[in-house]
Amino acid sequence: MRLATWNVNSIRARAGRVVDWLVREDVDVLGMQEIKCKPEQFPLDEFEAAGYDVIAHGLNQWNGVAFASRLPMTDVETAFAGQPGFLKGAEGPDQPLEARALGITVDGIRMWSLYVPNGRGLDDPHLAYKLDWLARLREETTRWMAANPGSPLALMGDWNVAPTDEDMGDPSFVPGLSTHISPPERAAFSAFLDAGLIDVVRPLVPTGYTFWDYKQLRFPRNEGMRIDFILGSPTFADSVTAAHIHRDERKGDAPSDHVPVSVDLAAGDDDDLDRPMIF
DNA sequence: ATGCCTCGCGTCGCGAGA
């Protein structure tokens, strides 16, 4: 199985490009972020013509997450337990949920398409929202892993955090002044690794960015950021046989500012991985 | 540099993105 994540920056502006890539790369399941539309506005026909079913979760022109899959999708959730909401200018609990998380199960694998809040600025209420959102997601992930020991889980999406200095190549992001690299954001990300999740791409693709700003020739200068990740539970990580950052998708006409990230998994219906080794 | 792109909205200026 080939599984991928991609912040598409408007699916209506990018459907042709996304479907072409899915077919060309033989992708089975794609988690998308920033579809920027409601489900009834999603360009379903182009996906269905290529053999993909779509589940979309979008509330308005902002955010929005979706899955496209050639395999059956079950157990759909449009938010994780404890997910906080946000409304600009509002404070306290009971702010409305945004369309930033979508969970499904495919072939026994629990997977989430996640669009972590941007943060906007170190002094902005959106940063507190981002940190709370990540902390709540980490708590729910820990709870889920304890309740489902040994079950494969993949958290994939746009995390809006550059976890190490090697992941930040955009000179406009300044330590002490900028989001994405601040110590609390990095701590919120590394808490997932502490909880037992594994970055399944980095060991196989040790360098490279997944995002380049549209402005200031960031892509030609390769001044990008690695902020899109696939984190897996141990059993999920054990099944990963390959990983790719599809850098070429930043080229050509009307690209997203993010590129897709994919992993290949050993076939789920053979039991080679469970067979005891005999010497 | 309050800038530089790109997108959606809703009518050409603004919020949001990272």
Coordinates of C-alpha atoms (C1' of nucleotides) in Angstrom, one line a residue:
Chain A
M1 CA 0.0 0.0 0.0
R2 CA 1.2 3.5 -0.8
L3 CA 0.0 6.2 1.6
A4 CA 0.6 9.9 1.2
T5 CA -0.1 13.4 2.7
W6 CA -0.4 16.7 0.8
N7 CA -1.4 20.2 1.8
V8 CA -3.0 21.1 -1.6
N9 CA -3.8 24.8 -0.9
S10 CA -7.3 24.6 -2.4
I11 CA -8.5 21.4 -4.0
R12 CA -10.6 23.3 -6.5
A13 CA -7.6 25.1 -7.8
R14 CA -5.5 21.9 -7.9
A15 CA -7.7 18.9 -8.6
G16 CA -6.2 18.0 -12.0
R17 CA -2.7 18.2 -10.7
V18 CA -3.5 16.1 -7.6
V19 CA -5.4 13.4 -9.5
D20 CA -2.6 13.2 -12.1
W21 CA -0.1 12.7 -9.3
L22 CA -2.2 10.0 -7.6
V23 CA -2.4 8.0 -10.8
R24 CA 1.2 8.6 -11.9
E25 CA 2.5 7.6 -8.4
D26 CA 0.1 4.7 -7.9
V27 CA -1.1 6.1 -4.5
D28 CA -3.7 4.1 -2.6
V29 CA -4.7 6.6 0.1
L30 CA -4.0 10.4 0.2
G31 CA -4.7 12.6 3.2
M32 CA -5.2 16.2 2.1
Q33 CA -5.1 19.5 4.0
E34 CA -6.3 23.0 3.1
I35 CA -8.9 21.8 0.7
K36 CA -10.5 25.3 1.3
C37 CA -14.1 24.2 0.5
K38 CA -17.2 22.4 1.8
P39 CA -17.8 18.8 0.8
E40 CA -20.4 19.7 -1.7
Q41 CA -17.9 21.9 -3.5
F42 CA -15.2 19.2 -3.7
P43 CA -14.3 18.2 -7.3
L44 CA -15.4 14.6 -6.7
D45 CA -15.9 13.7 -10.4
E46 CA -12.2 14.0 -11.2
F47 CA -11.3 11.7 -8.3
E48 CA -14.0 9.1 -9.0
A49 CA -13.1 9.0 -12.7
A50 CA -9.6 7.9 -11.5
G51 CA -11.0 5.3 -9.2
Y52 CA -10.8 7.1 -5.9
D53 CA -13.5 7.6 -3.3
V54 CA -13.4 10.9 -1.3
I55 CA -14.3 11.8 2.2
A56 CA -14.1 15.6 2.8
H57 CA -14.5 17.6 5.9
G58 CA -14.7 21.4 5.2
L59 CA -16.8 24.1 6.9
N60 CA -16.0 27.1 4.8
Q61 CA -13.2 28.6 2.6
W62 CA -10.6 28.1 5.2
N63 CA -8.7 25.0 6.4
G64 CA -10.5 21.7 5.4
V65 CA -9.2 18.1 5.3
A66 CA -10.0 15.1 3.2
F67 CA -9.0 11.6 2.2
A68 CA -9.0 10.1 -1.3
S69 CA -8.7 6.3 -1.4
R70 CA -8.9 3.3 -3.7
L71 CA -9.5 1.1 -0.7
P72 CA -12.6 1.1 1.5
M73 CA -12.6 3.8 4.2
T74 CA -14.5 3.2 7.5
D75 CA -14.9 4.7 11.0
V76 CA -14.9 8.3 9.9
E77 CA -14.3 11.0 12.6
T78 CA -14.3 14.7 11.8
A79 CA -12.5 15.7 15.0
F80 CA -10.4 14.1 17.6
A81 CA -11.6 13.8 21.2
G82 CA -10.8 17.0 23.1
Q83 CA -10.0 19.0 20.0
P84 CA -10.1 22.7 20.8
G85 CA -11.8 25.3 18.7
F86 CA -10.9 28.8 17.7
L87 CA -12.7 32.0 16.9
K88 CA -10.7 35.2 16.3
G89 CA -11.5 37.7 19.0
A90 CA -13.1 35.2 21.3
E91 CA -11.6 33.7 24.5
G92 CA -12.2 30.7 26.7
P93 CA -13.8 27.4 26.0
D94 CA -16.6 26.6 23.6
Q95 CA -15.0 28.3 20.6
P96 CA -16.2 26.5 17.4
L97 CA -14.2 23.6 16.0
E98 CA -12.4 24.1 12.7
A99 CA -12.0 21.5 10.0
R100 CA -8.5 20.4 10.8
A101 CA -8.7 16.7 11.6
L102 CA -10.2 13.7 9.8
G103 CA -9.8 10.1 10.9
I104 CA -10.5 7.0 8.9
T105 CA -9.5 3.3 9.0
V106 CA -8.2 1.6 5.8
D107 CA -7.1 -2.1 5.8
G108 CA -6.9 -2.1 9.6
I109 CA -4.8 1.0 9.8
R110 CA -6.1 4.0 11.7
M111 CA -5.0 7.2 9.9
W112 CA -5.6 10.9 10.5
S113 CA -5.2 13.8 8.1
L114 CA -4.2 16.8 10.2
Y115 CA -3.8 20.5 9.6
V116 CA -2.2 21.9 12.7
P117 CA -3.0 25.7 13.3
N118 CA -0.4 28.0 11.9
G119 CA 0.2 30.1 15.1
R120 CA 0.5 33.4 13.1
G121 CA 2.8 35.1 15.6
L122 CA 4.5 34.4 18.9
D123 CA 2.2 36.9 20.7
D124 CA -0.9 35.9 18.8
P125 CA -3.8 34.0 20.5
H126 CA -3.5 31.6 17.5
L127 CA -0.2 30.4 18.9
A128 CA -1.8 29.4 22.2
Y129 CA -4.5 27.6 20.2
K130 CA -1.8 25.8 18.2
L131 CA 0.0 24.6 21.3
D132 CA -3.3 23.5 23.0
W133 CA -4.4 21.8 19.8
L134 CA -1.1 19.8 19.7
A135 CA -1.2 19.0 23.4
R136 CA -4.8 17.7 23.1
L137 CA -4.0 15.6 20.1
R138 CA -1.0 14.1 21.9
E139 CA -3.2 13.3 24.9
E140 CA -5.8 11.6 22.7
T141 CA -3.1 9.7 20.8
T142 CA -1.6 8.4 24.0
R143 CA -5.1 7.3 25.1
W144 CA -5.8 5.6 21.8
M145 CA -2.5 3.8 21.7
A146 CA -3.1 2.5 25.2
A147 CA -6.6 1.3 24.3
N148 CA -5.4 -0.3 21.0
P149 CA -2.0 -1.7 21.8
G150 CA -0.1 -3.0 18.8
S151 CA -2.6 -1.4 16.4
P152 CA -1.2 0.5 13.4
L153 CA -1.7 4.3 13.6
A154 CA -0.5 7.0 11.2
L155 CA -0.8 10.7 12.0
M156 CA 0.0 12.6 8.8
G157 CA -0.3 16.1 7.7
D158 CA 0.9 19.7 7.8
W159 CA 2.2 20.1 11.3
N160 CA 3.4 23.7 10.9
V161 CA 6.5 23.0 13.0
A162 CA 10.1 22.7 11.8
P163 CA 11.3 20.3 14.5
T164 CA 15.1 20.8 14.0
D165 CA 17.3 23.5 12.6
E166 CA 17.9 21.4 9.5
D167 CA 14.2 21.6 8.8
M168 CA 14.2 25.4 8.6
G169 CA 15.8 26.9 5.5
D170 CA 13.7 30.1 5.2
P171 CA 15.8 33.1 6.4
S172 CA 12.7 35.1 7.2
F173 CA 12.1 32.8 10.2
V174 CA 14.2 34.2 13.0
P175 CA 14.8 32.4 16.3
G176 CA 13.1 34.2 19.1
L177 CA 10.8 36.1 16.7
S178 CA 9.1 33.5 14.5
T179 CA 6.6 30.7 14.8
H180 CA 7.4 27.2 13.6
I181 CA 10.8 27.1 15.3
S182 CA 10.0 28.4 18.8
P183 CA 10.9 26.1 21.8
P184 CA 7.3 25.5 22.8
E185 CA 6.2 24.5 19.3
R186 CA 9.2 22.1 19.0
A187 CA 8.4 20.7 22.4
A188 CA 4.8 20.1 21.4
F189 CA 6.0 18.2 18.3
S190 CA 8.6 16.2 20.1
A191 CA 6.0 15.1 22.7
F192 CA 4.6 12.8 20.0
L193 CA 8.0 11.1 19.6
D194 CA 8.2 10.9 23.4
A195 CA 4.8 9.2 23.3
G196 CA 6.1 6.5 21.1
L197 CA 5.3 7.7 17.6
I198 CA 8.0 7.5 15.0
D199 CA 8.8 9.9 12.1
V200 CA 8.7 7.2 9.4
V201 CA 10.1 9.4 6.6
R202 CA 13.2 11.0 8.0
P203 CA 15.2 7.7 8.4
L204 CA 14.6 7.0 4.7
V205 CA 14.7 10.7 3.4
P206 CA 17.2 12.3 5.8
T207 CA 17.2 15.8 4.1
G208 CA 14.8 18.0 2.1
Y209 CA 12.0 20.4 2.6
T210 CA 8.2 19.9 2.1
F211 CA 7.2 23.6 1.8
W212 CA 8.5 26.7 0.0
D213 CA 6.9 30.1 0.3
Y214 CA 5.5 31.5 -2.9
K215 CA 7.3 34.8 -2.3
Q216 CA 10.9 35.8 -2.8
L217 CA 12.0 32.9 -5.0
R218 CA 12.0 30.6 -2.0
F219 CA 11.8 27.4 -4.2
P220 CA 14.5 28.3 -6.8
R221 CA 16.7 29.3 -3.9
N222 CA 15.7 26.1 -2.0
E223 CA 14.9 28.2 1.1
G224 CA 12.1 25.9 2.3
M225 CA 10.9 24.2 5.5
R226 CA 10.2 20.6 6.4
I227 CA 6.8 20.8 8.2
D228 CA 4.8 17.9 6.6
F229 CA 5.2 14.6 8.5
I230 CA 3.9 11.1 8.8
L231 CA 4.2 9.8 12.3
G232 CA 3.5 6.2 12.9
S233 CA 2.9 3.8 15.8
P234 CA 5.6 1.1 16.2
T235 CA 3.7 -1.5 14.2
F236 CA 3.0 1.0 11.5
A237 CA 6.6 2.0 11.4
D238 CA 7.7 -1.6 11.1
S239 CA 5.6 -2.0 8.0
V240 CA 7.2 1.0 6.1
T241 CA 9.4 -0.2 3.3
A242 CA 10.1 3.1 1.5
A243 CA 9.4 6.9 1.8
H244 CA 9.5 9.8 -0.6
I245 CA 9.3 13.6 -0.6
H246 CA 7.9 14.5 -4.0
R247 CA 9.9 17.7 -4.6
D248 CA 9.0 17.9 -8.3
E249 CA 5.4 18.7 -7.4
R250 CA 6.6 22.2 -6.4
K251 CA 7.5 22.8 -10.1
G252 CA 5.4 23.6 -13.1
D253 CA 2.1 25.4 -13.5
A254 CA 0.2 26.4 -10.4
P255 CA 1.8 24.2 -7.8
S256 CA 0.7 24.1 -4.2
D257 CA 3.3 25.6 -1.9
H258 CA 3.6 22.2 -0.2
V259 CA 4.7 18.9 -1.9
P260 CA 3.3 15.4 -1.2
V261 CA 5.1 13.0 1.2
S262 CA 4.5 9.3 0.8
V263 CA 5.3 6.0 2.4
D264 CA 5.1 2.4 1.1
L265 CA 3.8 -0.3 3.4
A266 CA 4.4 -4.0 3.3
A267 CA 1.2 -5.9 2.2
G268 CA -1.2 -6.0 5.0
D269 CA -2.7 -9.4 4.2
D270 CA 0.5 -11.4 4.5
D271 CA 1.8 -12.4 7.9
D272 CA 5.5 -12.3 7.1
L273 CA 6.1 -9.6 9.7
D274 CA 4.4 -11.6 12.4
R275 CA 6.1 -14.9 11.6
P276 CA 8.7 -15.8 14.2
M277 CA 12.2 -15.9 12.9
I278 CA 13.7 -19.4 12.8
F279 CA 17.5 -19.8 12.7
Chain B
dA1 C1' 9.6 47.7 4.3
dT2 C1' 3.1 47.6 6.9
dG3 C1' 6.0 44.9 0.6
dC4 C1' 7.2 40.6 -2.2
dC5 C1' 2.6 35.2 -3.9
dT6 C1' -1.7 32.7 -4.0
dC7 C1' -6.3 31.6 -2.7
dG8 C1' -11.4 32.6 -1.8
dC9 C1' -14.7 35.9 -1.1
dG10 C1' -17.2 39.3 -3.2
dT11 C1' -16.9 42.7 -5.8
dC12 C1' -10.7 45.1 -6.3
dG13 C1' -9.5 45.1 -1.2
dC14 C1' -8.9 42.0 2.5
dG15 C1' -8.0 37.9 5.6
dA16 C1' -5.1 34.0 5.8
dG17 C1' -1.3 31.3 5.0
dA18 C1' 4.0 30.2 7.0

